[in-house]
PDB file of C-alpha atoms and ligand atoms in Angstrom:
ATOM      1  CA  MET A   1     -23.704  -4.225  19.102  1.00  0.00           C
ATOM      2  CA  SER A   2     -25.013  -7.171  17.187  1.00  0.00           C
ATOM      3  CA  ARG A   3     -23.234  -8.189  14.033  1.00  0.00           C
ATOM      4  CA  LYS A   4     -24.268 -10.888  11.610  1.00  0.00           C
ATOM      5  CA  TYR A   5     -22.100 -13.954  11.083  1.00  0.00           C
ATOM      6  CA  ILE A   6     -20.391 -14.805   7.816  1.00  0.00           C
ATOM      7  CA  ILE A   7     -19.404 -18.432   7.342  1.00  0.00           C
ATOM      8  CA  ALA A   8     -17.274 -18.849   4.223  1.00  0.00           C
ATOM      9  CA  GLY A   9     -15.882 -22.001   2.673  1.00  0.00           C
ATOM     10  CA  ASN A  10     -12.443 -21.677   1.093  1.00  0.00           C
ATOM     11  CA  TRP A  11     -12.273 -24.623  -1.256  1.00  0.00           C
ATOM     12  CA  LYS A  12      -8.650 -23.846  -2.209  1.00  0.00           C
ATOM     13  CA  MET A  13      -7.351 -25.906  -5.173  1.00  0.00           C
ATOM     14  CA  ASN A  14     -10.006 -28.582  -4.827  1.00  0.00           C
ATOM     15  CA  LYS A  15     -12.904 -29.653  -7.070  1.00  0.00           C
ATOM     16  CA  THR A  16     -13.258 -29.559 -10.836  1.00  0.00           C
ATOM     17  CA  PRO A  17     -16.000 -27.296 -12.228  1.00  0.00           C
ATOM     18  CA  SER A  18     -18.495 -30.161 -12.363  1.00  0.00           C
ATOM     19  CA  GLU A  19     -17.562 -31.422  -8.905  1.00  0.00           C
ATOM     20  CA  ALA A  20     -17.918 -27.874  -7.590  1.00  0.00           C
ATOM     21  CA  ARG A  21     -21.474 -27.544  -8.926  1.00  0.00           C
ATOM     22  CA  GLN A  22     -22.346 -30.787  -7.187  1.00  0.00           C
ATOM     23  CA  LEU A  23     -20.645 -29.757  -3.957  1.00  0.00           C
ATOM     24  CA  VAL A  24     -22.492 -26.463  -3.729  1.00  0.00           C
ATOM     25  CA  ALA A  25     -25.803 -28.208  -4.444  1.00  0.00           C
ATOM     26  CA  ASP A  26     -25.012 -30.634  -1.617  1.00  0.00           C
ATOM     27  CA  VAL A  27     -24.043 -27.754   0.677  1.00  0.00           C
ATOM     28  CA  ILE A  28     -27.333 -25.948  -0.003  1.00  0.00           C
ATOM     29  CA  ALA A  29     -29.294 -29.161   0.622  1.00  0.00           C
ATOM     30  CA  ALA A  30     -27.388 -29.902   3.830  1.00  0.00           C
ATOM     31  CA  ILE A  31     -28.020 -26.432   5.262  1.00  0.00           C
ATOM     32  CA  GLY A  32     -31.650 -26.421   4.162  1.00  0.00           C
ATOM     33  CA  GLU A  33     -32.653 -22.831   4.709  1.00  0.00           C
ATOM     34  CA  LYS A  34     -30.802 -19.625   5.439  1.00  0.00           C
ATOM     35  CA  PRO A  35     -30.202 -19.397   9.172  1.00  0.00           C
ATOM     36  CA  ALA A  36     -31.214 -16.021  10.609  1.00  0.00           C
ATOM     37  CA  ASN A  37     -28.280 -13.652  10.940  1.00  0.00           C
ATOM     38  CA  VAL A  38     -25.799 -15.846   9.059  1.00  0.00           C
ATOM     39  CA  ASP A  39     -24.465 -15.190   5.561  1.00  0.00           C
ATOM     40  CA  VAL A  40     -23.107 -18.305   3.877  1.00  0.00           C
ATOM     41  CA  VAL A  41     -20.406 -18.025   1.209  1.00  0.00           C
ATOM     42  CA  VAL A  42     -18.432 -20.513  -0.875  1.00  0.00           C
ATOM     43  CA  CYS A  43     -15.142 -19.713  -2.605  1.00  0.00           C
ATOM     44  CA  PRO A  44     -14.392 -22.241  -5.338  1.00  0.00           C
ATOM     45  CA  PRO A  45     -11.432 -22.122  -7.754  1.00  0.00           C
ATOM     46  CA  TYR A  46     -11.702 -19.520 -10.554  1.00  0.00           C
ATOM     47  CA  VAL A  47     -12.681 -21.990 -13.268  1.00  0.00           C
ATOM     48  CA  ALA A  48     -15.606 -23.235 -11.155  1.00  0.00           C
ATOM     49  CA  LEU A  49     -16.996 -19.766 -10.371  1.00  0.00           C
ATOM     50  CA  ASP A  50     -19.328 -19.550 -13.341  1.00  0.00           C
ATOM     51  CA  GLY A  51     -20.906 -22.944 -12.687  1.00  0.00           C
ATOM     52  CA  VAL A  52     -21.198 -22.289  -8.959  1.00  0.00           C
ATOM     53  CA  MET A  53     -22.817 -18.889  -9.631  1.00  0.00           C
ATOM     54  CA  ASP A  54     -25.328 -20.724 -11.772  1.00  0.00           C
ATOM     55  CA  ALA A  55     -25.923 -23.472  -9.190  1.00  0.00           C
ATOM     56  CA  THR A  56     -26.471 -20.930  -6.380  1.00  0.00           C
ATOM     57  CA  LYS A  57     -28.877 -18.688  -8.312  1.00  0.00           C
ATOM     58  CA  GLY A  58     -31.924 -17.913  -6.173  1.00  0.00           C
ATOM     59  CA  SER A  59     -30.373 -19.605  -3.130  1.00  0.00           C
ATOM     60  CA  PHE A  60     -29.064 -18.094   0.106  1.00  0.00           C
ATOM     61  CA  VAL A  61     -25.438 -18.935  -0.721  1.00  0.00           C
ATOM     62  CA  GLY A  62     -23.066 -16.154  -1.828  1.00  0.00           C
ATOM     63  CA  VAL A  63     -20.006 -16.783  -3.965  1.00  0.00           C
ATOM     64  CA  GLY A  64     -16.450 -15.532  -3.607  1.00  0.00           C
ATOM     65  CA  ALA A  65     -13.181 -15.829  -5.495  1.00  0.00           C
ATOM     66  CA  GLN A  66      -9.978 -16.886  -3.733  1.00  0.00           C
ATOM     67  CA  ASN A  67      -7.843 -14.076  -5.161  1.00  0.00           C
ATOM     68  CA  LEU A  68      -7.778 -11.227  -7.681  1.00  0.00           C
ATOM     69  CA  HIS A  69      -5.138  -9.078  -9.341  1.00  0.00           C
ATOM     70  CA  PHE A  70      -4.872  -5.446  -8.351  1.00  0.00           C
ATOM     71  CA  GLU A  71      -4.498  -4.126 -11.907  1.00  0.00           C
ATOM     72  CA  ALA A  72      -7.596  -3.562 -14.026  1.00  0.00           C
ATOM     73  CA  LYS A  73      -6.292  -5.496 -17.052  1.00  0.00           C
ATOM     74  CA  GLY A  74      -3.254  -6.082 -19.178  1.00  0.00           C
ATOM     75  CA  ALA A  75      -0.170  -8.214 -19.571  1.00  0.00           C
ATOM     76  CA  TYR A  76      -0.400 -10.296 -16.368  1.00  0.00           C
ATOM     77  CA  THR A  77      -0.458 -13.845 -17.656  1.00  0.00           C
ATOM     78  CA  GLY A  78      -2.508 -16.159 -15.505  1.00  0.00           C
ATOM     79  CA  GLU A  79      -4.138 -13.437 -13.429  1.00  0.00           C
ATOM     80  CA  VAL A  80      -7.794 -12.470 -12.994  1.00  0.00           C
ATOM     81  CA  ALA A  81      -9.143  -8.908 -12.712  1.00  0.00           C
ATOM     82  CA  ALA A  82     -11.952  -7.537 -10.580  1.00  0.00           C
ATOM     83  CA  ASP A  83     -14.249  -6.740 -13.499  1.00  0.00           C
ATOM     84  CA  MET A  84     -14.035 -10.368 -14.637  1.00  0.00           C
ATOM     85  CA  LEU A  85     -15.384 -11.366 -11.225  1.00  0.00           C
ATOM     86  CA  ASN A  86     -17.997  -8.601 -11.423  1.00  0.00           C
ATOM     87  CA  ASP A  87     -19.129  -9.891 -14.795  1.00  0.00           C
ATOM     88  CA  LEU A  88     -19.868 -13.303 -13.261  1.00  0.00           C
ATOM     89  CA  GLY A  89     -21.734 -11.694 -10.353  1.00  0.00           C
ATOM     90  CA  VAL A  90     -19.222 -12.848  -7.741  1.00  0.00           C
ATOM     91  CA  GLN A  91     -19.758 -10.884  -4.502  1.00  0.00           C
ATOM     92  CA  TYR A  92     -16.762 -11.710  -2.291  1.00  0.00           C
ATOM     93  CA  VAL A  93     -13.027 -12.129  -2.714  1.00  0.00           C
ATOM     94  CA  ILE A  94     -10.432 -13.588  -0.349  1.00  0.00           C
ATOM     95  CA  ILE A  95      -7.317 -11.415  -0.181  1.00  0.00           C
ATOM     96  CA  GLY A  96      -3.888 -12.239   1.241  1.00  0.00           C
ATOM     97  CA  HIS A  97      -4.515 -15.805   2.342  1.00  0.00           C
ATOM     98  CA  SER A  98      -1.393 -17.120   4.076  1.00  0.00           C
ATOM     99  CA  GLU A  99      -0.941 -19.718   1.323  1.00  0.00           C
ATOM    100  CA  ARG A 100      -0.782 -16.844  -1.193  1.00  0.00           C
ATOM    101  CA  ARG A 101       1.710 -15.053   1.041  1.00  0.00           C
ATOM    102  CA  GLN A 102       3.780 -18.212   1.536  1.00  0.00           C
ATOM    103  CA  TYR A 103       3.818 -19.703  -1.979  1.00  0.00           C
ATOM    104  CA  PHE A 104       3.015 -16.780  -4.268  1.00  0.00           C
ATOM    105  CA  ALA A 105       5.018 -13.947  -2.738  1.00  0.00           C
ATOM    106  CA  GLU A 106       2.089 -11.833  -1.605  1.00  0.00           C
ATOM    107  CA  THR A 107       3.028  -9.090   0.814  1.00  0.00           C
ATOM    108  CA  ASP A 108       1.180  -6.633   3.005  1.00  0.00           C
ATOM    109  CA  GLU A 109       1.641  -4.127   0.163  1.00  0.00           C
ATOM    110  CA  THR A 110      -0.014  -6.342  -2.484  1.00  0.00           C
ATOM    111  CA  VAL A 111      -2.775  -7.082   0.020  1.00  0.00           C
ATOM    112  CA  ASN A 112      -3.352  -3.327   0.340  1.00  0.00           C
ATOM    113  CA  LYS A 113      -3.470  -2.852  -3.443  1.00  0.00           C
ATOM    114  CA  LYS A 114      -5.866  -5.775  -3.839  1.00  0.00           C
ATOM    115  CA  LEU A 115      -8.090  -4.502  -1.040  1.00  0.00           C
ATOM    116  CA  LEU A 116      -8.354  -1.084  -2.713  1.00  0.00           C
ATOM    117  CA  THR A 117      -9.116  -2.740  -6.059  1.00  0.00           C
ATOM    118  CA  ALA A 118     -11.789  -4.998  -4.540  1.00  0.00           C
ATOM    119  CA  LEU A 119     -13.446  -2.035  -2.833  1.00  0.00           C
ATOM    120  CA  SER A 120     -13.499   0.109  -5.939  1.00  0.00           C
ATOM    121  CA  ASN A 121     -15.172  -2.782  -7.759  1.00  0.00           C
ATOM    122  CA  ASN A 122     -17.821  -3.418  -5.103  1.00  0.00           C
ATOM    123  CA  LEU A 123     -16.455  -6.801  -4.113  1.00  0.00           C
ATOM    124  CA  ILE A 124     -16.650  -7.642  -0.398  1.00  0.00           C
ATOM    125  CA  PRO A 125     -13.076  -8.438   0.619  1.00  0.00           C
ATOM    126  CA  ILE A 126     -12.161 -11.118   3.133  1.00  0.00           C
ATOM    127  CA  VAL A 127      -8.712  -9.926   4.208  1.00  0.00           C
ATOM    128  CA  CYS A 128      -6.577 -12.634   5.813  1.00  0.00           C
ATOM    129  CA  VAL A 129      -4.047 -11.951   8.547  1.00  0.00           C
ATOM    130  CA  GLY A 130      -2.220 -14.267  10.903  1.00  0.00           C
ATOM    131  CA  GLU A 131       1.065 -15.196  12.509  1.00  0.00           C
ATOM    132  CA  THR A 132       3.294 -18.221  12.141  1.00  0.00           C
ATOM    133  CA  LEU A 133       4.110 -20.393  15.144  1.00  0.00           C
ATOM    134  CA  GLU A 134       7.615 -18.965  15.222  1.00  0.00           C
ATOM    135  CA  GLN A 135       6.286 -15.404  15.341  1.00  0.00           C
ATOM    136  CA  ARG A 136       3.876 -16.347  18.135  1.00  0.00           C
ATOM    137  CA  GLU A 137       6.683 -17.967  20.119  1.00  0.00           C
ATOM    138  CA  GLN A 138       8.864 -14.897  19.613  1.00  0.00           C
ATOM    139  CA  GLY A 139       6.139 -12.835  21.238  1.00  0.00           C
ATOM    140  CA  ILE A 140       5.667 -10.545  18.243  1.00  0.00           C
ATOM    141  CA  MET A 141       2.132 -11.679  17.350  1.00  0.00           C
ATOM    142  CA  PRO A 142       0.300  -8.533  18.511  1.00  0.00           C
ATOM    143  CA  GLU A 143       2.619  -6.119  16.640  1.00  0.00           C
ATOM    144  CA  LEU A 144       2.633  -8.325  13.573  1.00  0.00           C
ATOM    145  CA  ILE A 145      -1.159  -8.563  13.414  1.00  0.00           C
ATOM    146  CA  ARG A 146      -1.490  -4.825  13.978  1.00  0.00           C
ATOM    147  CA  SER A 147       0.936  -4.014  11.194  1.00  0.00           C
ATOM    148  CA  GLN A 148      -0.708  -6.487   8.781  1.00  0.00           C
ATOM    149  CA  VAL A 149      -4.041  -4.731   9.399  1.00  0.00           C
ATOM    150  CA  LYS A 150      -2.617  -1.213   9.249  1.00  0.00           C
ATOM    151  CA  ILE A 151      -0.789  -1.774   5.960  1.00  0.00           C
ATOM    152  CA  ALA A 152      -3.752  -3.595   4.405  1.00  0.00           C
ATOM    153  CA  TYR A 153      -6.099  -0.693   5.200  1.00  0.00           C
ATOM    154  CA  LEU A 154      -3.874   2.186   3.994  1.00  0.00           C
ATOM    155  CA  GLY A 155      -6.087   4.501   1.951  1.00  0.00           C
ATOM    156  CA  VAL A 156      -9.320   2.708   2.882  1.00  0.00           C
ATOM    157  CA  THR A 157     -12.044   5.013   4.247  1.00  0.00           C
ATOM    158  CA  ALA A 158     -13.978   4.285   7.426  1.00  0.00           C
ATOM    159  CA  GLU A 159     -17.143   3.735   5.434  1.00  0.00           C
ATOM    160  CA  GLN A 160     -15.382   1.229   3.176  1.00  0.00           C
ATOM    161  CA  ALA A 161     -13.670  -0.512   6.092  1.00  0.00           C
ATOM    162  CA  ALA A 162     -16.981  -1.051   7.868  1.00  0.00           C
ATOM    163  CA  GLY A 163     -18.164  -3.202   4.976  1.00  0.00           C
ATOM    164  CA  THR A 164     -15.099  -5.444   4.861  1.00  0.00           C
ATOM    165  CA  VAL A 165     -14.368  -8.797   6.455  1.00  0.00           C
ATOM    166  CA  ILE A 166     -11.090  -9.719   8.160  1.00  0.00           C
ATOM    167  CA  ALA A 167     -10.173 -13.365   8.709  1.00  0.00           C
ATOM    168  CA  TYR A 168      -7.753 -14.112  11.523  1.00  0.00           C
ATOM    169  CA  GLU A 169      -5.980 -17.263  10.427  1.00  0.00           C
ATOM    170  CA  PRO A 170      -3.010 -18.341  12.535  1.00  0.00           C
ATOM    171  CA  VAL A 171      -0.714 -20.060  10.034  1.00  0.00           C
ATOM    172  CA  TRP A 172       0.025 -22.823  12.541  1.00  0.00           C
ATOM    173  CA  ALA A 173      -3.664 -23.762  12.661  1.00  0.00           C
ATOM    174  CA  ILE A 174      -4.359 -23.953   8.918  1.00  0.00           C
ATOM    175  CA  GLY A 175      -4.851 -27.491   7.689  1.00  0.00           C
ATOM    176  CA  THR A 176      -2.959 -28.845  10.675  1.00  0.00           C
ATOM    177  CA  GLY A 177      -5.865 -29.975  12.820  1.00  0.00           C
ATOM    178  CA  LYS A 178      -4.483 -27.639  15.509  1.00  0.00           C
ATOM    179  CA  THR A 179      -7.175 -25.097  16.266  1.00  0.00           C
ATOM    180  CA  ALA A 180      -6.536 -21.998  18.288  1.00  0.00           C
ATOM    181  CA  THR A 181      -8.495 -22.198  21.513  1.00  0.00           C
ATOM    182  CA  ALA A 182     -11.593 -20.031  21.578  1.00  0.00           C
ATOM    183  CA  GLU A 183      -9.772 -17.703  24.004  1.00  0.00           C
ATOM    184  CA  GLN A 184      -6.645 -17.430  21.816  1.00  0.00           C
ATOM    185  CA  ALA A 185      -8.728 -16.749  18.711  1.00  0.00           C
ATOM    186  CA  ASP A 186     -10.912 -14.204  20.480  1.00  0.00           C
ATOM    187  CA  GLU A 187      -7.874 -12.419  21.883  1.00  0.00           C
ATOM    188  CA  VAL A 188      -6.416 -11.854  18.414  1.00  0.00           C
ATOM    189  CA  CYS A 189      -9.789 -10.965  16.871  1.00  0.00           C
ATOM    190  CA  GLY A 190     -10.016  -8.403  19.693  1.00  0.00           C
ATOM    191  CA  ILE A 191      -6.573  -7.024  18.775  1.00  0.00           C
ATOM    192  CA  ILE A 192      -7.758  -6.676  15.176  1.00  0.00           C
ATOM    193  CA  ARG A 193     -10.935  -4.892  16.249  1.00  0.00           C
ATOM    194  CA  LYS A 194      -8.957  -2.534  18.479  1.00  0.00           C
ATOM    195  CA  THR A 195      -6.598  -1.774  15.590  1.00  0.00           C
ATOM    196  CA  ILE A 196      -9.563  -0.884  13.375  1.00  0.00           C
ATOM    197  CA  GLU A 197     -10.847   1.371  16.164  1.00  0.00           C
ATOM    198  CA  GLU A 198      -7.452   3.115  16.347  1.00  0.00           C
ATOM    199  CA  LEU A 199      -7.343   3.548  12.565  1.00  0.00           C
ATOM    200  CA  TYR A 200     -10.953   4.733  12.313  1.00  0.00           C
ATOM    201  CA  ASP A 201     -13.446   4.875  15.181  1.00  0.00           C
ATOM    202  CA  LYS A 202     -15.552   2.685  17.440  1.00  0.00           C
ATOM    203  CA  ALA A 203     -18.505   2.515  15.052  1.00  0.00           C
ATOM    204  CA  THR A 204     -16.280   1.082  12.312  1.00  0.00           C
ATOM    205  CA  ALA A 205     -14.711  -1.396  14.734  1.00  0.00           C
ATOM    206  CA  ASP A 206     -18.178  -2.459  15.897  1.00  0.00           C
ATOM    207  CA  ALA A 207     -19.384  -2.951  12.328  1.00  0.00           C
ATOM    208  CA  ILE A 208     -16.490  -4.896  10.801  1.00  0.00           C
ATOM    209  CA  ILE A 209     -16.910  -8.669  10.549  1.00  0.00           C
ATOM    210  CA  ILE A 210     -13.951 -10.634  11.944  1.00  0.00           C
ATOM    211  CA  GLN A 211     -13.768 -14.336  11.197  1.00  0.00           C
ATOM    212  CA  TYR A 212     -11.570 -17.027  12.650  1.00  0.00           C
ATOM    213  CA  GLY A 213     -10.008 -19.617  10.329  1.00  0.00           C
ATOM    214  CA  GLY A 214      -7.728 -22.576  10.933  1.00  0.00           C
ATOM    215  CA  SER A 215      -9.012 -26.115  11.392  1.00  0.00           C
ATOM    216  CA  MET A 216     -12.483 -24.900  12.321  1.00  0.00           C
ATOM    217  CA  ASN A 217     -14.779 -27.898  12.222  1.00  0.00           C
ATOM    218  CA  ALA A 218     -18.191 -29.190  13.265  1.00  0.00           C
ATOM    219  CA  ALA A 219     -16.917 -30.032  16.754  1.00  0.00           C
ATOM    220  CA  ASN A 220     -15.129 -26.779  17.654  1.00  0.00           C
ATOM    221  CA  ALA A 221     -17.197 -24.200  15.744  1.00  0.00           C
ATOM    222  CA  GLU A 222     -19.756 -23.561  18.441  1.00  0.00           C
ATOM    223  CA  SER A 223     -17.266 -22.515  21.115  1.00  0.00           C
ATOM    224  CA  LEU A 224     -15.284 -20.346  18.672  1.00  0.00           C
ATOM    225  CA  LEU A 225     -18.382 -18.646  17.281  1.00  0.00           C
ATOM    226  CA  ALA A 226     -19.721 -17.951  20.777  1.00  0.00           C
ATOM    227  CA  MET A 227     -16.803 -15.595  21.481  1.00  0.00           C
ATOM    228  CA  PRO A 228     -17.595 -11.870  21.468  1.00  0.00           C
ATOM    229  CA  ASN A 229     -15.052 -10.845  18.808  1.00  0.00           C
ATOM    230  CA  ILE A 230     -15.547 -13.789  16.430  1.00  0.00           C
ATOM    231  CA  ASP A 231     -18.193 -13.150  13.788  1.00  0.00           C
ATOM    232  CA  GLY A 232     -17.776 -16.164  11.583  1.00  0.00           C
ATOM    233  CA  GLY A 233     -15.341 -18.566  10.056  1.00  0.00           C
ATOM    234  CA  LEU A 234     -13.194 -19.080   6.991  1.00  0.00           C
ATOM    235  CA  ILE A 235     -13.311 -22.822   6.599  1.00  0.00           C
ATOM    236  CA  GLY A 236     -10.919 -24.921   4.514  1.00  0.00           C
ATOM    237  CA  GLY A 237     -11.000 -28.705   4.876  1.00  0.00           C
ATOM    238  CA  ALA A 238     -14.411 -28.924   6.558  1.00  0.00           C
ATOM    239  CA  ALA A 239     -15.989 -26.806   3.804  1.00  0.00           C
ATOM    240  CA  LEU A 240     -15.497 -29.692   1.379  1.00  0.00           C
ATOM    241  CA  LYS A 241     -17.799 -31.890   3.493  1.00  0.00           C
ATOM    242  CA  PRO A 242     -21.409 -30.681   3.174  1.00  0.00           C
ATOM    243  CA  ALA A 243     -22.604 -32.137   6.499  1.00  0.00           C
ATOM    244  CA  ASP A 244     -19.663 -30.651   8.404  1.00  0.00           C
ATOM    245  CA  PHE A 245     -19.981 -27.265   6.725  1.00  0.00           C
ATOM    246  CA  ALA A 246     -23.734 -27.241   7.440  1.00  0.00           C
ATOM    247  CA  ALA A 247     -23.035 -28.069  11.089  1.00  0.00           C
ATOM    248  CA  ILE A 248     -20.622 -25.121  11.316  1.00  0.00           C
ATOM    249  CA  VAL A 249     -23.211 -22.807   9.749  1.00  0.00           C
ATOM    250  CA  LYS A 250     -25.774 -24.007  12.276  1.00  0.00           C
ATOM    251  CA  SER A 251     -23.354 -23.378  15.154  1.00  0.00           C
ATOM    252  CA  ALA A 252     -23.480 -19.642  14.421  1.00  0.00           C
ATOM    253  CA  LYS A 253     -26.225 -18.317  16.673  1.00  0.00           C
TER     254      LYS A 253
HETATM  255  P1  PGA B   1      -8.489 -25.182   7.248  1.00  0.00           P
HETATM  256  O1  PGA B   1      -8.202 -23.936   6.278  1.00  0.00           O
HETATM  257  O2  PGA B   1      -9.902 -24.999   7.764  1.00  0.00           O
HETATM  258  O3  PGA B   1      -8.359 -26.397   6.364  1.00  0.00           O
HETATM  259  O4  PGA B   1      -7.491 -25.138   8.336  1.00  0.00           O
HETATM  260  C1  PGA B   1      -8.649 -22.657   6.607  1.00  0.00           C
HETATM  261  C2  PGA B   1      -8.159 -21.673   5.592  1.00  0.00           C
HETATM  262  O5  PGA B   1      -7.010 -21.799   5.146  1.00  0.00           O
HETATM  263  O6  PGA B   1      -8.887 -20.746   5.191  1.00  0.00           O
END
């Protein structure tokens, strides 16, 4: 089974709209041309989406938002709805990033609602799961990951699930410079794939794209991306450096 890679940059709360336009132009220049079998995505802050859509027009770079609200519209001050992203032409959306879970009270249940909303609005979701160091040390990582996936995918059909992306992001590796080893990351991506197989079937598990995220950089990307269950990366810090991000993209073969 050969899957494509998806390398996505999560810019988090970095870059003004004008800086973001420049950064994506630099990213496109650094990568040069679309590598075979790799989809490249950048996820800037909401206010930079329009400008980044414009700057990526006609290029090989796709654009994603970092979040969305699960309701269609209404009295949700400060929130952004799926059709607003659709109107800009945004193709991807990150859902349930651990920073959203940690600082903005997102739960497995809101992740599920957001996933259903993204799917019914034709956005490709990048669903984030991952354990804290404490949970890993307690030995509950496999059950925790399985339940994060199972709750997120409640009500999602096999056909829909096959078109989604899951990012395994161990919380202890995000922004810490501590990367999971290729074996650790592959083990958990394998647990995720097995869970999808249990929920659906082997074809769905074979089709779904599973990324690793957490201090992935130009030096460690190649060994992570060579693992059988790792189909890409969700890149934070290194995505803000065009040469590093381009090197990660080129490591996906
Ligand atoms: P990092 O962030 O690459 O800076 O660790 C990854 C992420 O949070 O998506």
